[in-house]
CSV table of C-alpha atoms in Angstrom, one decimal:
chain,number,residue,atom,x,y,z
A,106,UNK,CA,-39.9,-49.9,8.4
A,107,UNK,CA,-42.0,-47.4,6.6
A,108,UNK,CA,-43.2,-45.7,9.5
A,109,UNK,CA,-39.4,-45.3,10.5
A,110,UNK,CA,-37.9,-44.1,7.0
A,111,UNK,CA,-40.5,-41.3,6.9
A,112,UNK,CA,-39.6,-40.7,10.5
A,113,UNK,CA,-36.2,-40.3,10.0
A,114,UNK,CA,-36.7,-38.4,6.8
A,115,UNK,CA,-38.7,-36.0,8.8
A,116,UNK,CA,-35.8,-35.7,11.0
A,117,UNK,CA,-33.2,-34.7,8.5
A,118,UNK,CA,-35.7,-32.5,7.2
A,119,UNK,CA,-35.8,-30.2,10.5
A,120,UNK,CA,-32.3,-30.4,11.1
A,121,UNK,CA,-32.2,-28.9,7.5
A,122,UNK,CA,-34.7,-26.2,8.3
A,123,UNK,CA,-32.7,-26.0,11.3
A,124,UNK,CA,-28.8,-25.3,9.5
A,125,UNK,CA,-30.8,-23.3,6.7
A,126,UNK,CA,-32.5,-20.7,9.7
A,127,UNK,CA,-29.2,-20.1,11.6
A,128,UNK,CA,-27.6,-19.6,8.3
A,129,UNK,CA,-30.3,-16.8,7.5
A,130,UNK,CA,-29.8,-15.6,11.0
A,131,UNK,CA,-25.9,-15.5,10.8
A,132,UNK,CA,-25.5,-14.0,7.6
A,133,UNK,CA,-27.3,-10.6,8.6
A,134,UNK,CA,-25.2,-10.4,11.5
A,135,UNK,CA,-22.0,-11.0,9.7
A,136,UNK,CA,-22.8,-8.1,7.2
A,137,UNK,CA,-24.0,-5.8,9.9
A,138,UNK,CA,-20.2,-6.5,11.9
A,139,UNK,CA,-18.2,-5.9,8.3
A,140,UNK,CA,-20.7,-2.6,7.9
A,141,UNK,CA,-19.8,-1.4,11.4
A,142,UNK,CA,-16.1,-2.3,11.0
A,143,UNK,CA,-16.2,-0.1,7.1
A,144,UNK,CA,-18.2,2.6,9.1
A,145,UNK,CA,-15.5,2.9,12.3
A,146,UNK,CA,-12.4,2.6,9.5
A,147,UNK,CA,-14.3,5.6,7.5
A,148,UNK,CA,-14.8,7.7,10.6
A,149,UNK,CA,-11.4,9.7,10.1
A,150,UNK,CA,-11.9,9.9,6.4
A,151,UNK,CA,-15.0,11.8,6.8
A,152,UNK,CA,-13.3,14.1,9.8
A,153,UNK,CA,-10.3,14.8,7.5
A,154,UNK,CA,-12.8,15.7,4.5
A,155,UNK,CA,-15.3,17.9,6.4
A,156,UNK,CA,-12.3,19.4,8.2
A,157,UNK,CA,-10.9,20.0,4.6
A,158,UNK,CA,-14.1,22.2,3.5
A,159,UNK,CA,-14.1,24.5,6.8
A,160,UNK,CA,-12.6,27.8,7.4
A,161,UNK,CA,-9.7,27.7,10.0
A,162,UNK,CA,-11.5,29.7,12.3
A,163,UNK,CA,-14.0,27.1,12.0
A,164,UNK,CA,-12.1,24.3,12.9
A,165,UNK,CA,-10.5,25.9,15.9
A,166,UNK,CA,-13.9,27.2,17.4
A,167,UNK,CA,-15.4,23.9,16.7
A,168,UNK,CA,-12.6,21.2,16.0
A,169,UNK,CA,-14.5,18.0,17.1
A,170,UNK,CA,-17.2,19.0,13.8
A,171,UNK,CA,-17.9,16.2,12.0
A,172,UNK,CA,-19.6,18.9,8.9
A,173,UNK,CA,-18.8,22.2,8.2
A,174,UNK,CA,-21.5,24.5,9.1
A,175,UNK,CA,-20.2,26.4,5.6
A,176,UNK,CA,-18.6,24.7,2.7
A,177,UNK,CA,-15.9,26.4,1.6
A,178,UNK,CA,-12.8,25.5,-0.5
A,179,UNK,CA,-10.4,27.9,0.5
A,180,UNK,CA,-7.8,25.5,1.9
A,181,UNK,CA,-7.3,23.6,-1.3
A,182,UNK,CA,-7.0,27.1,-3.0
A,183,UNK,CA,-4.3,27.8,-0.4
A,184,UNK,CA,-2.9,24.8,-0.8
A,185,UNK,CA,-2.2,24.9,-4.6
A,186,UNK,CA,-0.7,28.6,-4.3
A,187,UNK,CA,1.8,27.7,-1.5
A,188,UNK,CA,5.0,28.2,-2.8
A,189,UNK,CA,6.5,25.2,-3.9
A,190,UNK,CA,3.8,22.6,-3.7
A,191,UNK,CA,4.1,21.9,-7.4
A,192,UNK,CA,7.7,21.3,-6.8
A,193,UNK,CA,7.1,18.9,-3.8
A,194,UNK,CA,4.1,17.2,-5.9
A,195,UNK,CA,7.0,16.8,-8.7
A,196,UNK,CA,9.1,15.6,-6.3
A,197,UNK,CA,6.8,12.7,-4.7
A,198,UNK,CA,6.1,11.6,-8.1
A,199,UNK,CA,9.4,11.2,-9.4
A,200,UNK,CA,10.5,9.3,-5.7
A,201,UNK,CA,7.5,6.5,-6.2
A,202,UNK,CA,8.0,6.2,-9.8
A,203,UNK,CA,11.6,5.2,-8.9
A,204,UNK,CA,10.8,3.6,-5.9
A,205,UNK,CA,8.2,1.4,-7.8
A,206,UNK,CA,10.3,0.5,-10.7
A,207,UNK,CA,12.8,-0.8,-8.5
A,208,UNK,CA,11.0,-2.9,-6.7
A,209,UNK,CA,9.2,-4.3,-9.6
A,210,UNK,CA,12.3,-5.1,-11.1
A,211,UNK,CA,14.8,-6.3,-8.4
A,212,UNK,CA,11.9,-8.2,-6.5
A,213,UNK,CA,10.6,-10.0,-9.7
A,214,UNK,CA,14.5,-11.3,-10.8
A,215,UNK,CA,15.3,-12.2,-6.7
A,216,UNK,CA,11.4,-13.6,-6.4
A,217,UNK,CA,11.7,-15.6,-9.6
A,218,UNK,CA,15.8,-16.6,-8.7
A,219,UNK,CA,14.7,-17.9,-5.1
A,220,UNK,CA,11.7,-19.8,-6.3
A,221,UNK,CA,12.8,-21.4,-9.4
A,222,UNK,CA,16.4,-21.5,-9.8
A,223,UNK,CA,19.2,-23.6,-7.7
A,224,UNK,CA,22.3,-21.6,-6.4
A,225,UNK,CA,24.7,-21.8,-3.8
A,226,UNK,CA,23.6,-19.9,-0.9
A,227,UNK,CA,19.9,-19.8,-2.0
A,228,UNK,CA,17.9,-20.6,1.9
A,229,UNK,CA,20.8,-18.2,3.1
A,230,UNK,CA,19.8,-15.4,0.9
A,231,UNK,CA,16.0,-16.1,1.6
A,232,UNK,CA,16.8,-16.4,5.0
A,233,UNK,CA,18.5,-13.1,4.8
A,234,UNK,CA,14.9,-11.5,3.3
A,235,UNK,CA,13.0,-12.9,6.3
A,236,UNK,CA,15.4,-11.7,8.3
A,237,UNK,CA,15.3,-8.0,6.7
A,238,UNK,CA,11.5,-7.9,7.0
A,239,UNK,CA,11.9,-8.1,11.1
A,240,UNK,CA,14.0,-5.5,11.1
A,241,UNK,CA,12.2,-2.1,12.3
A,242,UNK,CA,13.2,1.1,10.4
A,243,UNK,CA,14.3,3.0,13.5
A,244,UNK,CA,17.1,0.8,14.1
A,245,UNK,CA,18.9,0.8,10.7
A,246,UNK,CA,17.9,4.5,9.4
A,247,UNK,CA,21.3,6.2,11.0
A,248,UNK,CA,23.3,3.7,9.2
A,249,UNK,CA,21.5,4.0,6.0
A,250,UNK,CA,21.9,7.9,6.7
A,251,UNK,CA,25.6,7.8,7.0
A,252,UNK,CA,26.0,5.1,3.8
A,253,UNK,CA,23.8,7.9,1.6
A,254,UNK,CA,25.9,10.8,3.0
A,255,UNK,CA,29.2,8.8,2.0
A,256,UNK,CA,27.8,8.2,-1.4
A,257,UNK,CA,27.1,11.6,-2.3
A,258,UNK,CA,23.4,10.9,-2.3
A,259,UNK,CA,21.9,13.4,0.5
A,260,UNK,CA,19.6,15.8,-0.7
A,261,UNK,CA,19.0,14.3,-3.8
A,262,UNK,CA,15.6,12.3,-4.8
A,263,UNK,CA,17.6,9.4,-5.5
A,264,UNK,CA,18.8,9.1,-1.8
A,265,UNK,CA,15.1,9.6,-1.0
A,266,UNK,CA,14.4,6.8,-2.9
A,267,UNK,CA,17.4,4.6,-2.6
A,268,UNK,CA,16.4,2.7,0.4
A,269,UNK,CA,12.9,1.0,-0.9
A,270,UNK,CA,14.6,0.5,-4.2
A,271,UNK,CA,14.2,-3.4,-3.1
A,272,UNK,CA,11.4,-3.7,-0.2
A,273,UNK,CA,12.0,-7.4,1.2
A,274,UNK,CA,8.7,-7.3,1.7
A,275,UNK,CA,8.2,-7.3,-2.1
A,276,UNK,CA,10.8,-9.9,-3.0
A,277,UNK,CA,9.0,-12.2,-0.3
A,278,UNK,CA,5.5,-11.6,-2.1
A,279,UNK,CA,7.4,-12.3,-5.8
A,280,UNK,CA,8.8,-15.6,-4.0
A,281,UNK,CA,5.8,-16.7,-2.8
A,282,UNK,CA,4.0,-16.3,-5.9
A,283,UNK,CA,6.5,-17.7,-8.3
A,284,UNK,CA,5.8,-20.6,-6.3
A,285,UNK,CA,2.7,-21.0,-7.5
A,286,UNK,CA,3.9,-21.4,-11.1
A,287,UNK,CA,3.9,-25.2,-12.3
A,288,UNK,CA,7.9,-25.9,-12.5
A,289,UNK,CA,6.5,-28.3,-15.5
A,290,UNK,CA,5.8,-25.2,-17.8
A,291,UNK,CA,8.9,-23.6,-16.9
A,292,UNK,CA,11.1,-27.3,-17.8
A,293,UNK,CA,8.8,-27.3,-21.3
A,294,UNK,CA,10.2,-23.9,-22.1
A,295,UNK,CA,13.9,-24.9,-21.8
A,296,UNK,CA,13.7,-28.3,-23.5
A,297,UNK,CA,12.4,-26.0,-26.3
A,298,UNK,CA,15.5,-24.2,-26.2
A,299,UNK,CA,14.6,-21.1,-24.1
A,300,UNK,CA,17.2,-19.3,-21.9
A,301,UNK,CA,16.5,-18.3,-18.2
A,302,UNK,CA,15.9,-14.5,-19.8
A,303,UNK,CA,13.7,-15.2,-22.1
A,304,UNK,CA,11.4,-17.4,-19.5
A,305,UNK,CA,11.6,-14.9,-16.9
A,306,UNK,CA,10.3,-12.1,-19.1
A,307,UNK,CA,8.4,-14.2,-21.0
A,308,UNK,CA,6.6,-16.5,-19.1
A,309,UNK,CA,7.1,-15.7,-15.9
A,310,UNK,CA,6.1,-11.9,-15.7
A,311,UNK,CA,3.1,-12.3,-17.7
A,312,UNK,CA,2.0,-15.1,-15.3
A,313,UNK,CA,2.8,-12.9,-12.5
A,314,UNK,CA,0.8,-9.8,-13.2
A,315,UNK,CA,-1.2,-9.7,-9.7
A,316,UNK,CA,1.9,-10.2,-7.9
A,317,UNK,CA,3.1,-7.3,-9.5
A,318,UNK,CA,0.0,-5.0,-9.0
A,319,UNK,CA,0.5,-5.7,-5.5
A,320,UNK,CA,4.1,-5.0,-5.2
A,321,UNK,CA,3.3,-1.9,-7.1
A,322,UNK,CA,0.5,-1.1,-4.6
A,323,UNK,CA,2.5,-1.2,-1.4
A,324,UNK,CA,5.7,0.2,-2.9
A,325,UNK,CA,3.9,3.3,-3.8
A,326,UNK,CA,2.1,3.3,-0.5
A,327,UNK,CA,5.5,3.0,1.0
A,328,UNK,CA,7.2,6.1,-1.1
A,329,UNK,CA,4.0,8.3,-1.2
A,330,UNK,CA,3.6,8.4,2.6
A,331,UNK,CA,7.1,8.2,3.8
A,332,UNK,CA,8.1,11.2,5.9
A,333,UNK,CA,10.6,10.1,8.6
A,334,UNK,CA,13.5,9.4,6.0
A,335,UNK,CA,13.0,12.5,3.8
A,336,UNK,CA,12.4,14.6,6.8
A,337,UNK,CA,15.8,13.1,7.4
A,338,UNK,CA,17.8,13.3,3.7
A,339,UNK,CA,16.6,15.9,1.9
A,340,UNK,CA,17.8,19.3,3.2
A,341,UNK,CA,16.5,22.1,1.2
A,342,UNK,CA,12.8,23.0,-0.4
A,343,UNK,CA,14.2,22.1,-3.5
A,344,UNK,CA,14.4,18.3,-2.6
A,345,UNK,CA,11.2,18.1,-0.3
A,346,UNK,CA,8.4,15.5,-0.7
A,347,UNK,CA,4.7,16.3,-0.5
A,348,UNK,CA,4.1,15.2,3.3
A,349,UNK,CA,7.3,16.9,4.2
A,350,UNK,CA,6.8,20.0,2.5
A,351,UNK,CA,3.5,20.0,4.0
A,352,UNK,CA,4.5,19.6,7.1
A,353,UNK,CA,6.9,22.5,6.5
A,354,UNK,CA,4.3,25.1,5.2
A,355,UNK,CA,1.6,24.4,7.0
A,356,UNK,CA,3.2,26.3,10.2
A,357,UNK,CA,1.0,29.6,10.1
A,358,UNK,CA,2.2,33.4,12.0
A,359,UNK,CA,3.7,33.0,15.8
A,360,UNK,CA,4.4,28.6,15.1
A,361,UNK,CA,0.4,28.5,14.7
A,362,UNK,CA,-0.4,25.0,12.6
A,363,UNK,CA,-2.9,25.6,9.8
A,364,UNK,CA,-4.8,22.9,10.6
A,365,UNK,CA,-7.2,23.4,7.4
A,366,UNK,CA,-3.9,24.0,4.8
A,367,UNK,CA,-3.1,20.2,6.5
A,368,UNK,CA,-6.4,18.8,6.4
A,369,UNK,CA,-6.5,20.0,2.5
A,370,UNK,CA,-3.2,18.6,2.1
A,371,UNK,CA,-4.0,14.9,4.0
A,372,UNK,CA,-6.9,14.7,0.8
A,373,UNK,CA,-4.7,15.3,-2.2
A,374,UNK,CA,-2.2,12.7,-0.3
A,375,UNK,CA,-4.5,10.1,-0.2
A,376,UNK,CA,-6.2,10.5,-3.9
A,377,UNK,CA,-3.4,9.2,-5.8
A,378,UNK,CA,-3.0,6.0,-3.6
A,379,UNK,CA,-7.1,5.6,-3.3
A,380,UNK,CA,-7.1,5.9,-7.3
A,381,UNK,CA,-4.2,3.8,-7.8
A,382,UNK,CA,-6.0,0.7,-5.5
A,383,UNK,CA,-9.2,1.1,-7.1
A,384,UNK,CA,-7.5,0.3,-10.4
A,385,UNK,CA,-5.4,-2.7,-9.4
A,386,UNK,CA,-7.7,-4.2,-6.9
A,387,UNK,CA,-8.6,-7.2,-8.3
A,388,UNK,CA,-5.2,-7.8,-9.0
A,389,UNK,CA,-3.9,-6.9,-5.5
A,390,UNK,CA,-6.9,-9.5,-4.1
A,391,UNK,CA,-5.3,-11.7,-6.8
A,392,UNK,CA,-2.0,-11.6,-5.4
A,393,UNK,CA,-2.5,-11.7,-2.3
A,394,UNK,CA,-4.5,-15.1,-2.3
A,395,UNK,CA,-1.9,-16.4,-5.0
A,396,UNK,CA,0.8,-15.7,-2.2
A,397,UNK,CA,-0.6,-17.4,0.7
A,398,UNK,CA,-0.5,-14.3,2.6
A,399,UNK,CA,-3.7,-13.4,5.3
């Protein structure tokens, strides 16, 4: 029996060593694959950054080069000296603030109601939210434009921000996160005499910080990078947002695109999104995990 036990222990030890060996081999392969994917993702950004530091003549003579032969900040200088650039930047910031605030307020209230309150048509309302998520923008933007014109909001920053004030995805994220909050916590507050508004502002919103950070990043990204809708609604340079303004002013003489100016503008447009994501990254990951999205 002792010999059998020793043999079994030897077999178990060998199997454990084999598992450890496979894991030790798999881990570097996994990290290598992730590193390769990260590098492939970063390649376009590296090219844009390198192009923004090159002169226009160098870009045209060697458009495929990754690094500049002579580093220059002339593209950024010309960008900030472009007529109307400050107005485009302010317009983008104002529209983004309206969209973020609208999504945080509307999506939080709608998500809380769909998850924690009982009312007639609750399932129908949630079905409408899910249906709106599946409808592509190209099928409704003509209708949205007609409604915007009828409301007298064409060529205004409010008209640009209006369709994105309550994104269906933001409502869905808040609703899914609200489902993870225990009902017993809210019931205890109701027993203590707290009303729904007090529960919403004093209990739900502080607990929903990760979800709020998630919809803040998503709604800001949607507004900041939006090009088609502002292009349609904005009918004068005074209401152009940054993407539309850069596209309109990057045409040099004889309708030749100023690629240096466009690449510098792409870096400027990218920076606020990158900074916001880095600041809210931890909460963003928690919010995605809390909503069950993969």
